[in-house]
Amino acid sequence: MLLADRFPWLTTIILLPLVASLVIPFLPDKNGKIIRWYAFGVGFADFALMCYAFWKHYDASNSSLQLVESYDWIPQLGLSWAVSVDGLSLPFVLLAGLVTTLSMFGAWQVDRRPKLFYFLMLVLYAAQVGVFVAQDLVLLFIMWEVELIPVYLLICIWGGQKRRYAATKFLLYTAAASIFILVAALAMALYGDRVTFDMVELGMKNYPLALELLLYAGLLIAFGVKLAVFPMHTWLPDAHGEASAPVSMILAGVLLKMGGYGLIRLNMGLLPDAHVYFAPLLAMLGVINIVYGAMNSFAQSNMKRRLAYSSISHMGFVLLGIASFTDLGISGAMLQMISHGLIASVLFFLAGVTYDRTHTMAMDDMGGIAQVMPKVFALFTAASMASLALPGMSGFASEIAVFVGFTTSEAYSSPFRAVTVFLAAVGVILTPIYLLSMLRQVFYDAGAAPDCDVTSEGLKALENQGAVCFGTNCILPADAEFSDARPREVFIAGCFLALIIGIGFYPKLATQLYDAKTVAVNAQVRQSYARLAQATPPMLAQESSPRFAESEVAPVLGMLK
């Protein structure tokens, strides 16, 4: 047991897929079959390892850092390999493991350069986990940058017709924004008597308010781009529109969540005073995201672009929860990221399954295919119901938590809360409209189908079960196979839907992992609010003193430890 306690679990979890990726070029495989099973096996083994490590060695009731590993890297510069988990990082480590493993299992159709594809997927796997467990800011920045390279290549090589444009735009936006992480890390490390990049020690420094505001603004840009916050969101629809389904699963399921994680970990955790001033701005940006993303979804005829704008809309609830100053609000923001990670992953996966059959993402070219693909239709409908926050699914639990958390926040004036909640509710109303409209266009409408003689001798001669006409195209058997969902595809979608429904009926499955930590982070922010109440920002409540109970604003000693 003593040996197990000292075992470097997190370092092993990071290095396993990275080292395994280096073996791929030497594996003998002509058709890619061995490579596919090898990569999936590595991903599954790593996910199983993290589940075992957290089950045995993680205490959800403890808000401090756990499974701490720290090794000197460049001590002269204060750099170290410092990794650990707490309530903020553990859910996203598990989410990254699950989504990436299932995305590799869903990439069975990839037959072009399979060795390079799965090599990049395993490198991406390691980098994602590294971002969430890093406790050294430079290490976090390095992992952040390493993650960009596989995504760029995965879009650029295996994407659609405009893949190079989409990949370049993704790289320029995210790489340029990530520079702010490095600049902020250097500024925080060099301030004071001791140079350090350790987040625990950085959180103990007392920064001047002016510097803290600048640091917060820079990190907000860096994480805002990743979270696809308006107006820094335009890379996301292009990336999703051109990326293959497995890559879109990771983009929506994990990479977007890095932005929300960074806002809570660094902006709230290390810069709580600045958060008090920026919180109203976050709330306004959240509302803009919700309404803007929902309205833009209506204008999209491409299925994946519609889902991409839907993701932008749902990320607005994350901002709203982070800005709420309530335990329930920030808990809702965390749950929304977990829930959306699962829902968006299964939606983009099923979009890829549909594309494999129809060879198009244009919804105008589809319609009436529910009759030939009933399993795909049923799975797609269930995932869409989750996305529109149907009660009993995780989307409902997360969004209602954000709404109630923000509505009951005493940090804002009543008019500001009323307007914010009303506009967010408009976005909630728009969501089922554009999602149900998508289902109708794809699976129900037959449209103005062209004349197509499916009984002709020429078509009968083709080796398939028959031609299917729908939408505005007559898709011949030579172009597409209208087979229903295969067992592998049902299994992948079923894994996501089982978790979505499980969390929907019993949200504590997820919230118990992080509640202790989010309460501690929010308590520190409330303490800052109490101290700065006399210099209240315009959007905050105008009372002469804050109305938080004394026990709620007491210092939380060792919160970042």
Coordinates of C-alpha atoms in Angstrom, one line a residue:
M1 CA 0.0 0.0 0.0
L2 CA 2.9 2.3 0.8
L3 CA 4.4 1.7 -2.6
A4 CA 1.0 2.5 -4.3
D5 CA 0.8 5.8 -2.4
R6 CA 4.2 6.8 -3.7
F7 CA 3.6 5.6 -7.3
P8 CA 3.7 8.5 -9.8
W9 CA 0.1 8.0 -11.0
L10 CA -0.3 11.2 -12.9
T11 CA 3.1 11.2 -14.5
T12 CA 2.3 7.7 -15.7
I13 CA -1.1 8.7 -17.0
I14 CA 0.5 11.5 -19.1
L15 CA 3.5 9.5 -20.4
L16 CA 1.7 6.3 -21.2
P17 CA -0.1 7.5 -24.4
L18 CA 2.9 9.7 -25.3
V19 CA 5.4 6.8 -25.1
A20 CA 3.0 4.5 -26.8
S21 CA 2.6 6.9 -29.7
L22 CA 6.4 6.5 -30.4
V23 CA 5.9 2.8 -31.0
I24 CA 3.3 3.3 -33.8
P25 CA 5.8 4.0 -36.7
F26 CA 7.4 0.6 -36.0
L27 CA 4.3 -1.5 -36.0
P28 CA 3.8 -3.6 -39.1
D29 CA 0.4 -2.9 -40.5
K30 CA -0.7 -2.4 -44.1
N31 CA -4.5 -1.8 -43.8
G32 CA -4.5 0.1 -40.4
K33 CA -6.4 -2.6 -38.5
I34 CA -3.6 -3.4 -36.0
I35 CA -2.9 0.4 -35.5
R36 CA -6.6 1.0 -34.7
W37 CA -6.8 -1.6 -32.1
Y38 CA -3.4 -0.7 -30.7
A39 CA -4.3 3.0 -30.2
F40 CA -7.7 2.2 -28.8
G41 CA -6.1 -0.3 -26.4
V42 CA -3.6 2.3 -25.2
G43 CA -6.4 4.8 -24.7
F44 CA -8.6 2.4 -22.9
A45 CA -5.7 1.3 -20.6
D46 CA -4.9 4.9 -19.7
F47 CA -8.5 5.6 -19.0
A48 CA -8.7 2.5 -16.8
L49 CA -5.5 3.5 -15.0
M50 CA -6.8 7.0 -14.2
C51 CA -10.1 5.5 -13.0
Y52 CA -8.3 3.1 -10.7
A53 CA -5.9 5.8 -9.3
F54 CA -8.7 8.2 -8.6
W55 CA -10.9 5.6 -7.0
K56 CA -8.2 4.4 -4.7
H57 CA -6.3 7.6 -3.9
Y58 CA -8.7 10.6 -4.4
D59 CA -10.8 12.0 -1.5
A60 CA -13.7 14.0 -3.0
S61 CA -14.4 15.7 0.4
N62 CA -10.9 17.2 0.5
S63 CA -10.5 20.5 -1.4
S64 CA -6.7 20.4 -1.3
L65 CA -4.4 19.1 -4.1
Q66 CA -4.0 15.3 -4.1
L67 CA -1.7 12.8 -5.8
V68 CA 0.9 15.5 -5.7
E69 CA 4.1 14.9 -7.7
S70 CA 6.9 17.5 -8.0
Y71 CA 10.3 17.0 -9.6
D72 CA 12.9 19.8 -10.2
W73 CA 13.2 20.6 -13.9
I74 CA 15.2 23.8 -14.1
P75 CA 15.6 24.9 -10.5
Q76 CA 17.6 28.0 -11.5
L77 CA 14.4 29.4 -13.2
G78 CA 12.0 28.0 -10.6
L79 CA 10.6 25.5 -13.1
S80 CA 9.4 22.0 -12.0
W81 CA 7.4 19.1 -13.2
A82 CA 4.6 19.6 -10.8
V83 CA 1.3 17.7 -11.3
S84 CA -1.7 17.0 -9.1
V85 CA -5.4 16.8 -9.1
D86 CA -8.3 18.4 -7.1
G87 CA -12.0 18.9 -7.7
L88 CA -11.4 21.4 -10.5
S89 CA -9.1 19.1 -12.6
L90 CA -10.2 15.5 -11.9
P91 CA -13.6 15.7 -13.7
F92 CA -11.9 17.0 -16.8
V93 CA -9.1 14.5 -16.7
L94 CA -11.7 11.7 -16.7
L95 CA -13.7 13.5 -19.5
A96 CA -10.5 13.8 -21.6
G97 CA -9.8 10.1 -21.1
L98 CA -13.3 9.0 -22.0
V99 CA -13.9 11.3 -25.0
T100 CA -10.5 10.7 -26.6
T101 CA -10.7 6.9 -26.1
L102 CA -14.1 6.8 -27.6
S103 CA -13.2 9.1 -30.4
M104 CA -10.3 6.8 -31.4
F105 CA -12.8 3.9 -31.3
G106 CA -15.1 6.0 -33.5
A107 CA -12.4 6.6 -36.1
W108 CA -12.6 3.2 -37.7
Q109 CA -13.4 4.8 -41.1
V110 CA -10.0 6.5 -41.2
D111 CA -7.9 4.6 -43.9
R112 CA -5.7 7.4 -45.0
R113 CA -2.3 7.5 -43.2
P114 CA -3.7 5.6 -40.1
K115 CA -0.3 5.5 -38.4
L116 CA 0.1 9.3 -38.4
F117 CA -3.6 9.8 -37.4
Y118 CA -3.4 7.6 -34.3
F119 CA 0.1 8.9 -33.4
L120 CA -1.4 12.4 -33.3
M121 CA -4.4 11.3 -31.3
L122 CA -2.2 9.7 -28.6
V123 CA 0.0 12.8 -28.4
L124 CA -3.2 14.9 -28.1
Y125 CA -4.4 12.5 -25.3
A126 CA -1.3 13.1 -23.3
A127 CA -1.3 16.9 -23.8
Q128 CA -4.9 17.3 -22.7
V129 CA -4.4 15.4 -19.5
G130 CA -1.2 17.5 -18.9
V131 CA -3.1 20.8 -19.1
F132 CA -5.6 19.7 -16.5
V133 CA -3.1 18.3 -13.9
A134 CA -0.2 20.9 -14.3
Q135 CA 0.5 22.9 -11.2
D136 CA 3.4 24.8 -12.7
L137 CA 2.3 27.6 -15.0
V138 CA 5.1 27.1 -17.6
L139 CA 4.3 23.4 -17.7
L140 CA 0.6 24.3 -18.3
F141 CA 1.7 26.6 -21.1
I142 CA 3.9 23.9 -22.7
M143 CA 1.1 21.3 -22.6
W144 CA -1.3 24.0 -23.9
E145 CA 1.0 24.6 -26.9
V146 CA 1.7 20.9 -27.5
E147 CA -2.0 20.2 -27.8
L148 CA -2.4 22.7 -30.6
I149 CA 0.0 20.9 -33.0
P150 CA -1.9 17.6 -33.3
V151 CA -5.3 19.4 -33.6
Y152 CA -3.9 21.5 -36.4
L153 CA -2.5 18.5 -38.3
L154 CA -5.7 16.4 -37.7
I155 CA -7.8 19.1 -39.3
C156 CA -5.4 20.0 -42.0
I157 CA -4.9 16.4 -43.3
W158 CA -8.2 14.7 -42.5
G159 CA -10.6 17.6 -42.8
G160 CA -13.0 18.8 -45.5
Q161 CA -12.4 20.9 -48.6
K162 CA -11.5 24.1 -46.6
R163 CA -9.4 22.2 -44.1
R164 CA -6.3 24.2 -44.5
Y165 CA -8.1 27.5 -44.0
A166 CA -9.9 26.2 -40.9
A167 CA -6.7 24.6 -39.4
T168 CA -4.7 27.8 -40.0
K169 CA -7.4 29.9 -38.4
F170 CA -7.6 27.6 -35.4
L171 CA -3.8 27.7 -34.9
L172 CA -3.5 31.5 -35.3
Y173 CA -6.4 32.3 -32.9
T174 CA -5.4 29.8 -30.2
A175 CA -1.6 30.1 -30.5
A176 CA -1.7 33.9 -30.5
A177 CA -4.1 34.0 -27.5
S178 CA -2.0 31.5 -25.5
I179 CA 0.9 34.0 -25.5
F180 CA -1.1 35.8 -22.8
I181 CA -0.7 32.7 -20.5
L182 CA 3.1 32.9 -20.8
V183 CA 3.2 36.7 -20.3
A184 CA 0.9 36.4 -17.2
A185 CA 3.0 33.5 -15.9
L186 CA 6.2 35.6 -16.2
A187 CA 4.6 38.6 -14.6
M188 CA 3.3 36.7 -11.6
A189 CA 6.5 34.7 -11.2
L190 CA 8.8 37.7 -11.3
Y191 CA 6.6 39.8 -8.9
G192 CA 7.9 39.7 -5.3
D193 CA 11.1 38.4 -3.7
R194 CA 11.0 34.8 -5.1
V195 CA 10.8 33.7 -8.6
T196 CA 8.4 30.8 -8.9
F197 CA 5.8 29.4 -11.3
D198 CA 4.2 27.1 -8.8
M199 CA 0.4 27.9 -8.7
V200 CA 0.2 27.4 -4.9
E201 CA 2.9 29.9 -4.3
L202 CA 1.6 32.3 -6.9
G203 CA -1.8 32.2 -5.1
M204 CA -0.1 33.4 -1.9
K205 CA 1.4 36.6 -3.4
N206 CA -0.4 39.9 -2.9
Y207 CA -0.5 41.6 -6.3
P208 CA -1.4 45.3 -6.7
L209 CA -4.9 45.7 -8.0
A210 CA -3.8 47.4 -11.2
L211 CA -1.4 44.5 -12.0
E212 CA -4.1 41.9 -11.0
L213 CA -6.6 43.5 -13.4
L214 CA -4.1 43.4 -16.3
L215 CA -3.2 39.8 -15.6
Y216 CA -6.9 38.9 -15.4
A217 CA -7.6 40.7 -18.7
G218 CA -4.8 38.8 -20.5
L219 CA -5.9 35.4 -19.2
L220 CA -9.5 36.2 -20.1
I221 CA -8.4 36.7 -23.7
A222 CA -6.4 33.4 -23.7
F223 CA -9.1 31.4 -22.1
G224 CA -11.9 33.3 -23.8
V225 CA -10.6 32.3 -27.3
K226 CA -10.5 28.6 -26.2
L227 CA -14.0 28.8 -24.7
A228 CA -15.2 30.5 -27.9
V229 CA -16.4 33.6 -26.1
F230 CA -17.9 36.3 -28.4
P231 CA -16.2 38.0 -30.3
M232 CA -13.3 35.6 -30.1
H233 CA -15.3 32.6 -31.3
T234 CA -15.1 32.6 -35.1
W235 CA -12.5 29.9 -35.4
L236 CA -14.8 27.3 -33.9
P237 CA -17.5 27.0 -36.6
D238 CA -14.8 26.8 -39.3
A239 CA -12.9 24.1 -37.3
H240 CA -15.9 22.0 -36.6
G241 CA -17.2 22.4 -40.2
E242 CA -14.0 21.0 -41.7
A243 CA -12.8 18.6 -39.0
S244 CA -13.5 14.9 -39.1
A245 CA -16.0 13.6 -36.6
P246 CA -13.4 12.1 -34.1
V247 CA -11.6 15.5 -34.0
S248 CA -14.8 17.4 -33.6
M249 CA -15.6 15.2 -30.6
I250 CA -12.4 16.2 -28.9
L251 CA -12.7 19.8 -29.9
A252 CA -16.2 20.2 -28.4
G253 CA -15.9 17.6 -25.7
V254 CA -12.5 18.5 -24.2
L255 CA -10.7 21.5 -25.7
L256 CA -13.5 24.0 -25.2
K257 CA -13.5 23.0 -21.5
M258 CA -9.8 24.1 -21.1
G259 CA -11.0 27.7 -21.4
G260 CA -13.6 27.3 -18.6
Y261 CA -11.1 25.4 -16.5
G262 CA -8.5 28.1 -16.9
L263 CA -11.0 30.8 -15.9
I264 CA -11.8 29.0 -12.6
R265 CA -8.3 27.8 -11.8
L266 CA -6.3 30.9 -12.6
N267 CA -8.7 33.9 -12.9
M268 CA -10.9 33.1 -9.9
G269 CA -8.3 31.1 -7.9
L270 CA -5.3 33.3 -8.3
L271 CA -6.8 36.7 -9.0
P272 CA -10.0 36.9 -6.9
D273 CA -9.9 40.7 -6.4
A274 CA -9.8 41.3 -10.2
H275 CA -12.6 38.7 -10.6
V276 CA -14.9 40.9 -8.6
Y277 CA -14.5 43.7 -11.1
F278 CA -14.7 41.5 -14.2
A279 CA -17.6 39.3 -13.1
P280 CA -20.3 41.7 -14.5
L281 CA -18.5 41.6 -17.9
L282 CA -18.4 37.8 -17.8
A283 CA -22.1 37.8 -17.1
M284 CA -22.8 40.1 -20.1
L285 CA -20.5 38.1 -22.4
G286 CA -22.3 34.9 -21.2
V287 CA -25.7 36.3 -22.2
I288 CA -24.3 37.4 -25.6
N289 CA -22.9 33.9 -26.2
I290 CA -26.2 32.3 -25.3
V291 CA -28.4 34.4 -27.5
Y292 CA -25.9 35.0 -30.3
G293 CA -25.0 31.3 -30.6
A294 CA -28.6 30.2 -30.6
M295 CA -29.7 32.7 -33.3
N296 CA -26.7 31.9 -35.5
S297 CA -27.6 28.3 -35.4
F298 CA -30.7 29.0 -37.4
A299 CA -28.7 30.4 -40.2
Q300 CA -26.6 27.3 -40.7
S301 CA -27.5 24.7 -43.4
N302 CA -24.4 22.6 -42.5
M303 CA -25.2 20.2 -39.7
K304 CA -21.8 20.5 -38.0
R305 CA -21.8 24.3 -38.1
R306 CA -25.2 24.3 -36.5
L307 CA -23.9 22.1 -33.7
A308 CA -20.8 24.4 -33.4
Y309 CA -22.9 27.5 -32.9
S310 CA -24.9 25.5 -30.4
S311 CA -21.7 24.9 -28.4
I312 CA -21.0 28.6 -28.4
S313 CA -24.4 29.2 -27.0
H314 CA -24.0 26.5 -24.3
M315 CA -20.7 27.9 -23.2
G316 CA -22.5 31.1 -22.3
F317 CA -24.0 29.3 -19.3
V318 CA -20.4 28.5 -18.1
L319 CA -19.6 32.2 -18.1
L320 CA -22.8 33.0 -16.3
G321 CA -22.1 30.5 -13.6
I322 CA -18.6 31.6 -13.1
A323 CA -19.8 35.2 -12.7
S324 CA -22.6 34.4 -10.2
F325 CA -20.7 34.6 -6.8
T326 CA -22.7 31.7 -5.6
D327 CA -21.8 28.1 -4.8
L328 CA -24.7 26.8 -6.9
G329 CA -23.7 29.0 -9.8
I330 CA -20.1 27.8 -10.0
S331 CA -21.2 24.2 -9.4
G332 CA -23.6 24.7 -12.4
A333 CA -20.8 26.0 -14.5
M334 CA -18.7 23.0 -13.8
L335 CA -21.6 20.6 -14.4
Q336 CA -22.4 22.4 -17.7
M337 CA -18.9 21.8 -18.9
I338 CA -19.0 18.1 -18.0
S339 CA -22.5 17.8 -19.4
H340 CA -21.8 19.6 -22.7
G341 CA -18.6 17.6 -23.1
L342 CA -20.6 14.4 -23.2
I343 CA -23.6 15.8 -25.2
A344 CA -21.5 17.6 -27.8
S345 CA -19.2 14.5 -28.2
V346 CA -22.1 12.2 -29.0
L347 CA -23.8 14.7 -31.3
F348 CA -20.7 15.3 -33.4
F349 CA -20.1 11.5 -33.4
L350 CA -23.6 10.9 -34.7
A351 CA -23.1 13.7 -37.3
G352 CA -20.1 11.7 -38.5
V353 CA -22.1 8.5 -38.6
T354 CA -24.7 10.3 -40.7
Y355 CA -22.0 11.7 -43.0
D356 CA -20.5 8.3 -43.5
R357 CA -23.9 7.2 -45.0
T358 CA -25.0 10.3 -46.9
H359 CA -21.6 11.9 -47.9
T360 CA -22.9 15.3 -47.1
M361 CA -23.3 17.7 -44.2
A362 CA -25.9 19.9 -46.0
M363 CA -29.2 19.5 -44.2
D364 CA -31.0 20.6 -47.4
D365 CA -29.7 17.5 -49.1
M366 CA -31.1 15.2 -46.5
G367 CA -34.6 14.3 -45.3
G368 CA -36.6 11.2 -44.7
I369 CA -33.6 9.1 -43.8
A370 CA -35.2 8.0 -40.5
Q371 CA -37.0 5.2 -42.3
V372 CA -33.7 3.6 -43.5
M373 CA -31.6 4.5 -40.4
P374 CA -34.0 4.2 -37.4
K375 CA -31.2 3.5 -34.9
V376 CA -29.2 6.5 -35.9
F377 CA -32.4 8.6 -35.8
A378 CA -33.2 7.3 -32.2
L379 CA -29.7 8.0 -30.9
F380 CA -29.6 11.4 -32.6
T381 CA -33.0 12.3 -31.1
A382 CA -31.9 11.3 -27.6
A383 CA -28.7 13.4 -27.9
S384 CA -30.7 16.4 -29.1
M385 CA -33.1 16.1 -26.3
A386 CA -30.2 16.2 -23.9
S387 CA -28.7 19.3 -25.6
L388 CA -32.0 21.2 -25.3
A389 CA -32.0 20.5 -21.6
L390 CA -34.8 17.9 -21.4
P391 CA -35.6 17.2 -17.7
G392 CA -34.0 13.9 -16.7
M393 CA -30.8 14.6 -18.7
S394 CA -27.6 16.3 -17.6
G395 CA -28.2 19.5 -19.6
F396 CA -31.3 20.3 -17.6
A397 CA -29.5 19.8 -14.3
S398 CA -26.6 22.1 -15.2
E399 CA -28.6 24.9 -16.8
I400 CA -31.1 25.0 -13.9
A401 CA -28.2 25.2 -11.4
V402 CA -26.7 28.2 -13.3
F403 CA -30.1 29.9 -13.5
V404 CA -30.9 29.5 -9.9
G405 CA -27.4 30.3 -8.8
F406 CA -27.3 33.6 -10.7
T407 CA -30.9 34.5 -9.8
T408 CA -30.2 34.2 -6.1
S409 CA -26.9 36.0 -6.2
E410 CA -26.9 39.0 -3.8
A411 CA -23.8 40.5 -5.5
Y412 CA -25.8 42.0 -8.3
S413 CA -28.6 44.6 -8.4
S414 CA -32.1 43.2 -9.0
P415 CA -32.5 45.0 -12.4
F416 CA -29.2 43.6 -13.7
R417 CA -30.2 40.0 -12.6
A418 CA -33.7 40.3 -14.1
V419 CA -32.4 41.5 -17.5
T420 CA -29.6 38.9 -17.6
V421 CA -31.8 36.0 -16.6
F422 CA -34.5 37.1 -19.1
L423 CA -32.1 37.2 -22.0
A424 CA -30.5 33.9 -21.1
A425 CA -34.0 32.4 -21.0
V426 CA -34.6 33.6 -24.5
G427 CA -31.6 31.5 -25.6
V428 CA -33.0 28.5 -23.7
I429 CA -36.2 28.9 -25.7
L430 CA -34.4 29.2 -29.0
T431 CA -32.4 26.0 -28.3
P432 CA -35.1 23.4 -28.8
I433 CA -36.3 25.3 -31.9
Y434 CA -33.1 25.0 -33.8
L435 CA -32.4 21.5 -32.6
L436 CA -35.8 20.1 -33.5
S437 CA -35.7 21.9 -36.8
M438 CA -32.4 20.1 -37.5
L439 CA -34.0 16.8 -36.7
R440 CA -36.9 17.5 -39.0
Q441 CA -34.7 18.6 -41.9
V442 CA -32.3 15.6 -41.6
F443 CA -34.7 12.8 -40.7
Y444 CA -38.2 13.8 -41.7
D445 CA -38.5 16.2 -44.6
A446 CA -38.4 14.5 -48.0
G447 CA -38.0 17.9 -49.6
A448 CA -38.4 18.3 -53.3
A449 CA -36.8 15.0 -54.2
P450 CA -35.8 14.6 -57.9
D451 CA -37.2 11.9 -60.0
C452 CA -35.1 8.8 -59.5
D453 CA -36.0 5.4 -60.9
V454 CA -34.8 3.1 -58.1
T455 CA -36.1 0.1 -60.0
S456 CA -34.0 0.6 -63.1
E457 CA -32.0 -2.4 -64.2
G458 CA -28.8 -0.3 -64.0
L459 CA -29.3 0.4 -60.3
K460 CA -30.3 -3.2 -59.6
A461 CA -27.0 -4.4 -61.1
L462 CA -25.1 -2.4 -58.5
E463 CA -24.1 -4.4 -55.4
N464 CA -26.2 -2.9 -52.7
Q465 CA -29.6 -3.3 -51.2
G466 CA -31.2 -0.6 -53.2
A467 CA -31.1 3.2 -53.9
V468 CA -32.6 5.7 -51.6
C469 CA -33.9 9.1 -52.7
F470 CA -34.2 12.0 -50.2
G471 CA -33.8 15.7 -50.0
T472 CA -32.7 17.3 -53.2
N473 CA -30.3 14.6 -54.2
C474 CA -30.8 11.1 -55.6
I475 CA -28.0 9.2 -53.8
L476 CA -27.1 6.1 -55.7
P477 CA -25.8 2.9 -54.1
A478 CA -22.4 3.6 -55.6
D479 CA -22.2 6.8 -53.6
A480 CA -23.5 5.8 -50.2
E481 CA -24.5 2.9 -48.0
F482 CA -27.7 3.5 -46.0
S483 CA -27.0 0.9 -43.4
D484 CA -28.2 1.5 -39.9
A485 CA -25.9 2.1 -36.9
R486 CA -23.5 -0.8 -36.4
P487 CA -22.9 -2.3 -32.9
R488 CA -19.7 -0.4 -32.5
E489 CA -21.4 2.9 -33.2
V490 CA -24.4 2.0 -30.9
F491 CA -21.9 1.2 -28.1
I492 CA -20.0 4.5 -28.4
A493 CA -23.2 6.6 -28.4
G494 CA -24.6 4.4 -25.6
C495 CA -21.6 5.1 -23.4
F496 CA -22.2 8.9 -23.7
L497 CA -26.0 8.7 -23.3
A498 CA -25.8 6.4 -20.3
L499 CA -23.7 9.0 -18.5
I500 CA -25.9 11.9 -19.7
I501 CA -29.0 10.2 -18.3
G502 CA -27.3 9.0 -15.2
I503 CA -26.1 12.5 -14.3
G504 CA -29.5 13.9 -15.3
F505 CA -31.3 11.8 -12.8
Y506 CA -28.5 11.9 -10.1
P507 CA -26.3 15.0 -10.6
K508 CA -24.3 14.1 -7.5
L509 CA -22.5 11.5 -9.7
A510 CA -20.6 14.5 -11.0
T511 CA -21.0 17.3 -8.4
Q512 CA -19.5 15.2 -5.6
L513 CA -16.2 15.2 -7.4
Y514 CA -15.7 18.9 -7.3
D515 CA -18.1 20.5 -4.8
A516 CA -15.6 20.8 -2.0
K517 CA -13.2 22.7 -4.2
T518 CA -15.7 25.0 -5.9
V519 CA -17.1 26.0 -2.5
A520 CA -13.5 26.9 -1.4
V521 CA -12.8 28.9 -4.5
N522 CA -16.1 30.7 -4.3
A523 CA -15.5 31.5 -0.6
Q524 CA -12.2 33.2 -1.5
V525 CA -14.0 35.3 -4.2
R526 CA -16.7 36.2 -1.7
Q527 CA -14.0 37.3 0.7
S528 CA -12.6 39.6 -2.0
Y529 CA -16.1 40.9 -2.7
A530 CA -16.5 41.8 1.0
R531 CA -13.2 43.6 1.1
L532 CA -13.9 45.6 -2.0
A533 CA -17.5 46.3 -1.3
Q534 CA -16.9 50.0 -0.6
A535 CA -15.5 50.4 -4.2
T536 CA -18.4 48.5 -5.8
P537 CA -18.3 48.1 -9.6
P538 CA -21.3 49.8 -11.3
M539 CA -23.2 46.5 -12.0
L540 CA -22.8 45.2 -8.5
A541 CA -25.4 45.7 -5.8
Q542 CA -25.4 49.3 -4.4
E543 CA -25.8 48.4 -0.7
S544 CA -23.3 50.0 1.6
S545 CA -22.1 46.6 2.8
P546 CA -22.2 43.2 1.3
R547 CA -24.9 40.8 2.5
F548 CA -22.8 37.7 2.7
A549 CA -22.8 36.0 6.1
E550 CA -19.6 36.4 8.1
S551 CA -18.9 32.7 8.0
E552 CA -19.3 32.7 4.2
V553 CA -16.6 35.3 3.6
A554 CA -14.1 34.0 6.2
P555 CA -10.6 33.3 4.7
V556 CA -10.2 29.8 3.4
L557 CA -6.8 28.8 4.6
G558 CA -4.8 26.5 2.4
M559 CA -7.5 26.6 -0.4
L560 CA -4.9 26.1 -3.1
K561 CA -2.9 23.5 -1.4

